[in-house]
Amino acid sequence: MDESGPTKSSDIDTSQAEGGRGRIVVLAIGGLLAFALLLKPAFQTPKEGDHYLYLASHFVRGDLSVDTLPDNYQDVVVWQGHKYLPLGPLPGVVLIPALPFTGLGPSRVISWVGYLLTLLNIWLFYRVLGLAGVRCEVRLWALLLFFAGTVYLSAIAAGNSWYFAHILTTALLLCAIYETLGRGRAWLVGLMLGLACTTRITALFALPFFVWLFWKKQKGWNVPEEFADSNQSAPDHSHARPVAASPGFAFNMGILLLELTGPLALLFVYNYLRFGNGLESGYGHAVLTYPPLAQALDHGLFSLEHVPKNLFMLFLQGPLPYPHQNAPVLEFPFMRPSQWGMGIFFTSPALLYAFRANFKHPLAQACLLGIISIMVPLITYYGIGWIQFGYRYALDFMPLLLMLAALGLPRPLTRTAKALILASVVINIWGAIFLVTWV
């Protein structure tokens, strides 16, 4: 008698049971986090950080300045007697419909809009993982890692303009990635990427990811089945067009760049109307009240001299003793995050699985290209994102890094992988609690 049949059936039953337990774990923890986050706007005292609501209110009056912004606010440019924001303008536009609700508290309004965008991001990343061939249990645990086990959780908890910009940028990048892996309409990819640039200009450096995938898809590549779970027959390409029917690479790139140029041109005009220079965002002229930042800017807005400190904070900075390093004895909880940031593998140890991805495949190659490209302006920039938990600028490339980590997760998931993901969740809850008290 052939014994392979019963063995395969047993394997499938085991896999399905593991998948069921995985769903229960993810839903339970996700429910607890959602409950905690929804309570947050009710008890948080509104503090500095509602820049974009001021910008939105000025936009509806046809004004590009933010002269009503309080004098104690950071990240403000004083230019020819007016106040301006160096931050990208799109979040201000997005928040215009929320202006009637500012009576509930500015930080609460930004938080609630951030929650709505996060729901969109969860759906988008779920679909992106499906198109990438990451399915079933691995897909759910990767979702948990992204939104509860990385500094994205702090972005939701903070409820201020800086973190809101990261949430919106994540949504736009995920839209562009979803379209690239799916139907591949270059005009829509370029538009989403361009809009992301009007939120955080670092999104422009994600372009190599899209160029590489369009090139490989034109050569006949499709997401390989090796990325799928063992009990899944094929990746989800129900929304993808056949490669043979797609336009040529040069045509796609022309359309993508044309659509990308539109939002960038608007950003150029926005800067020109404010500062008389389309390439001047205002960051080089921002009012700095913290001496170390002002001293760092003396070395240049972007400089190779900033690389060592940024790399240290990105990879090596660990937690600090609590209450402080000169205390005679440590007190509970014995450790605290550094307000200057912490290394991404300290805050999200499960991201180490990104190194297990198969870099022979174009999708993993594209992710790596995009991450390295985005890191260039981040590690040469004079600021490191203070005040923050973890390294919040990593959110600029987090969608790509999470895709790599998802591709590198073992199939089926091991206890070690689940433990690292859960540890990442616990660490980021700990960090989010500290961050809410800081901001």
PDB file of N, CA, C and O in Angstrom, residues 290 292-293 295-296 303-317 340-341 378-384 386 391:
ATOM      1  N   TYR A 290      17.635  72.994  20.102  1.00  0.00           N
ATOM      2  CA  TYR A 290      18.432  71.993  20.814  1.00  0.00           C
ATOM      3  C   TYR A 290      19.867  72.092  20.315  1.00  0.00           C
ATOM      4  O   TYR A 290      20.146  71.830  19.131  1.00  0.00           O
ATOM      5  N   PRO A 292      22.779  70.386  20.341  1.00  0.00           N
ATOM      6  CA  PRO A 292      23.462  69.358  19.547  1.00  0.00           C
ATOM      7  C   PRO A 292      22.992  69.302  18.093  1.00  0.00           C
ATOM      8  O   PRO A 292      23.792  69.050  17.176  1.00  0.00           O
ATOM      9  N   LEU A 293      21.689  69.547  17.848  1.00  0.00           N
ATOM     10  CA  LEU A 293      21.194  69.548  16.472  1.00  0.00           C
ATOM     11  C   LEU A 293      21.757  70.730  15.699  1.00  0.00           C
ATOM     12  O   LEU A 293      22.151  70.599  14.531  1.00  0.00           O
ATOM     13  N   GLN A 295      24.549  72.237  16.272  1.00  0.00           N
ATOM     14  CA  GLN A 295      25.970  71.967  16.031  1.00  0.00           C
ATOM     15  C   GLN A 295      26.154  70.941  14.922  1.00  0.00           C
ATOM     16  O   GLN A 295      27.086  71.037  14.112  1.00  0.00           O
ATOM     17  N   ALA A 296      25.249  69.946  14.861  1.00  0.00           N
ATOM     18  CA  ALA A 296      25.330  68.962  13.789  1.00  0.00           C
ATOM     19  C   ALA A 296      25.074  69.615  12.433  1.00  0.00           C
ATOM     20  O   ALA A 296      25.714  69.278  11.427  1.00  0.00           O
ATOM     21  N   SER A 303      25.923  65.284   4.869  1.00  0.00           N
ATOM     22  CA  SER A 303      27.385  65.200   4.895  1.00  0.00           C
ATOM     23  C   SER A 303      27.805  63.785   5.282  1.00  0.00           C
ATOM     24  O   SER A 303      27.120  63.109   6.072  1.00  0.00           O
ATOM     25  N   LEU A 304      28.939  63.359   4.757  1.00  0.00           N
ATOM     26  CA  LEU A 304      29.491  62.060   5.139  1.00  0.00           C
ATOM     27  C   LEU A 304      29.900  62.044   6.609  1.00  0.00           C
ATOM     28  O   LEU A 304      30.009  60.970   7.210  1.00  0.00           O
ATOM     29  N   GLU A 305      30.089  63.227   7.196  1.00  0.00           N
ATOM     30  CA  GLU A 305      30.458  63.294   8.613  1.00  0.00           C
ATOM     31  C   GLU A 305      29.327  62.803   9.514  1.00  0.00           C
ATOM     32  O   GLU A 305      29.568  62.418  10.663  1.00  0.00           O
ATOM     33  N   HIS A 306      28.105  62.816   9.008  1.00  0.00           N
ATOM     34  CA  HIS A 306      26.966  62.364   9.813  1.00  0.00           C
ATOM     35  C   HIS A 306      26.790  60.849   9.762  1.00  0.00           C
ATOM     36  O   HIS A 306      26.018  60.292  10.556  1.00  0.00           O
ATOM     37  N   VAL A 307      27.481  60.179   8.858  1.00  0.00           N
ATOM     38  CA  VAL A 307      27.266  58.751   8.646  1.00  0.00           C
ATOM     39  C   VAL A 307      27.567  57.908   9.887  1.00  0.00           C
ATOM     40  O   VAL A 307      26.743  57.049  10.263  1.00  0.00           O
ATOM     41  N   PRO A 308      28.721  58.086  10.545  1.00  0.00           N
ATOM     42  CA  PRO A 308      29.010  57.213  11.700  1.00  0.00           C
ATOM     43  C   PRO A 308      27.938  57.262  12.793  1.00  0.00           C
ATOM     44  O   PRO A 308      27.527  56.221  13.311  1.00  0.00           O
ATOM     45  N   LYS A 309      27.472  58.464  13.145  1.00  0.00           N
ATOM     46  CA  LYS A 309      26.465  58.568  14.208  1.00  0.00           C
ATOM     47  C   LYS A 309      25.145  57.947  13.770  1.00  0.00           C
ATOM     48  O   LYS A 309      24.489  57.235  14.550  1.00  0.00           O
ATOM     49  N   ASN A 310      24.749  58.207  12.524  1.00  0.00           N
ATOM     50  CA  ASN A 310      23.485  57.636  12.044  1.00  0.00           C
ATOM     51  C   ASN A 310      23.540  56.119  11.980  1.00  0.00           C
ATOM     52  O   ASN A 310      22.570  55.433  12.339  1.00  0.00           O
ATOM     53  N   LEU A 311      24.657  55.567  11.531  1.00  0.00           N
ATOM     54  CA  LEU A 311      24.791  54.108  11.489  1.00  0.00           C
ATOM     55  C   LEU A 311      24.796  53.514  12.891  1.00  0.00           C
ATOM     56  O   LEU A 311      24.245  52.429  13.120  1.00  0.00           O
ATOM     57  N   PHE A 312      25.428  54.222  13.824  1.00  0.00           N
ATOM     58  CA  PHE A 312      25.439  53.750  15.207  1.00  0.00           C
ATOM     59  C   PHE A 312      24.013  53.686  15.743  1.00  0.00           C
ATOM     60  O   PHE A 312      23.609  52.685  16.372  1.00  0.00           O
ATOM     61  N   MET A 313      23.235  54.748  15.513  1.00  0.00           N
ATOM     62  CA  MET A 313      21.862  54.767  16.006  1.00  0.00           C
ATOM     63  C   MET A 313      20.987  53.762  15.270  1.00  0.00           C
ATOM     64  O   MET A 313      20.081  53.163  15.851  1.00  0.00           O
ATOM     65  N   LEU A 314      21.249  53.548  13.997  1.00  0.00           N
ATOM     66  CA  LEU A 314      20.447  52.639  13.195  1.00  0.00           C
ATOM     67  C   LEU A 314      20.666  51.182  13.581  1.00  0.00           C
ATOM     68  O   LEU A 314      19.733  50.384  13.582  1.00  0.00           O
ATOM     69  N   PHE A 315      21.915  50.829  13.957  1.00  0.00           N
ATOM     70  CA  PHE A 315      22.230  49.425  14.179  1.00  0.00           C
ATOM     71  C   PHE A 315      22.715  49.079  15.593  1.00  0.00           C
ATOM     72  O   PHE A 315      22.455  47.975  16.074  1.00  0.00           O
ATOM     73  N   LEU A 316      23.409  49.991  16.270  1.00  0.00           N
ATOM     74  CA  LEU A 316      24.158  49.606  17.458  1.00  0.00           C
ATOM     75  C   LEU A 316      23.639  50.154  18.784  1.00  0.00           C
ATOM     76  O   LEU A 316      23.918  49.572  19.834  1.00  0.00           O
ATOM     77  N   GLN A 317      22.912  51.276  18.768  1.00  0.00           N
ATOM     78  CA  GLN A 317      22.460  51.872  20.023  1.00  0.00           C
ATOM     79  C   GLN A 317      21.468  50.951  20.728  1.00  0.00           C
ATOM     80  O   GLN A 317      20.452  50.551  20.161  1.00  0.00           O
ATOM     81  N   TRP A 340      17.184  59.363  21.654  1.00  0.00           N
ATOM     82  CA  TRP A 340      17.863  59.594  20.379  1.00  0.00           C
ATOM     83  C   TRP A 340      17.646  58.444  19.411  1.00  0.00           C
ATOM     84  O   TRP A 340      17.986  58.551  18.236  1.00  0.00           O
ATOM     85  N   GLY A 341      17.094  57.337  19.900  1.00  0.00           N
ATOM     86  CA  GLY A 341      16.836  56.202  19.023  1.00  0.00           C
ATOM     87  C   GLY A 341      17.526  54.950  19.504  1.00  0.00           C
ATOM     88  O   GLY A 341      18.369  54.979  20.419  1.00  0.00           O
ATOM     89  N   LEU A 378      19.240  59.135   4.405  1.00  0.00           N
ATOM     90  CA  LEU A 378      18.978  59.042   5.841  1.00  0.00           C
ATOM     91  C   LEU A 378      20.262  59.078   6.657  1.00  0.00           C
ATOM     92  O   LEU A 378      20.338  59.776   7.672  1.00  0.00           O
ATOM     93  N   ILE A 379      21.261  58.332   6.243  1.00  0.00           N
ATOM     94  CA  ILE A 379      22.483  58.236   7.058  1.00  0.00           C
ATOM     95  C   ILE A 379      23.428  59.415   6.821  1.00  0.00           C
ATOM     96  O   ILE A 379      24.386  59.590   7.591  1.00  0.00           O
ATOM     97  N   THR A 380      23.176  60.217   5.800  1.00  0.00           N
ATOM     98  CA  THR A 380      24.005  61.408   5.573  1.00  0.00           C
ATOM     99  C   THR A 380      23.329  62.674   6.090  1.00  0.00           C
ATOM    100  O   THR A 380      23.896  63.757   6.011  1.00  0.00           O
ATOM    101  N   TYR A 381      22.117  62.547   6.637  1.00  0.00           N
ATOM    102  CA  TYR A 381      21.351  63.693   7.122  1.00  0.00           C
ATOM    103  C   TYR A 381      21.815  64.071   8.522  1.00  0.00           C
ATOM    104  O   TYR A 381      22.184  63.208   9.322  1.00  0.00           O
ATOM    105  N   TYR A 382      21.728  65.362   8.844  1.00  0.00           N
ATOM    106  CA  TYR A 382      22.283  65.830  10.121  1.00  0.00           C
ATOM    107  C   TYR A 382      21.438  65.408  11.323  1.00  0.00           C
ATOM    108  O   TYR A 382      21.932  65.294  12.444  1.00  0.00           O
ATOM    109  N   GLY A 383      20.135  65.192  11.127  1.00  0.00           N
ATOM    110  CA  GLY A 383      19.259  64.802  12.227  1.00  0.00           C
ATOM    111  C   GLY A 383      19.022  63.303  12.225  1.00  0.00           C
ATOM    112  O   GLY A 383      19.168  62.632  11.206  1.00  0.00           O
ATOM    113  N   ILE A 384      18.608  62.769  13.372  1.00  0.00           N
ATOM    114  CA  ILE A 384      18.367  61.328  13.458  1.00  0.00           C
ATOM    115  C   ILE A 384      16.947  61.013  13.924  1.00  0.00           C
ATOM    116  O   ILE A 384      16.643  59.883  14.289  1.00  0.00           O
ATOM    117  N   TRP A 386      15.068  62.551  16.475  1.00  0.00           N
ATOM    118  CA  TRP A 386      14.747  62.772  17.885  1.00  0.00           C
ATOM    119  C   TRP A 386      13.515  63.658  17.990  1.00  0.00           C
ATOM    120  O   TRP A 386      13.378  64.605  17.234  1.00  0.00           O
ATOM    121  N   TYR A 391      14.435  53.732  15.634  1.00  0.00           N
ATOM    122  CA  TYR A 391      14.954  54.603  14.581  1.00  0.00           C
ATOM    123  C   TYR A 391      13.799  54.865  13.620  1.00  0.00           C
ATOM    124  O   TYR A 391      13.547  54.096  12.702  1.00  0.00           O
TER     125      TYR A 391
END
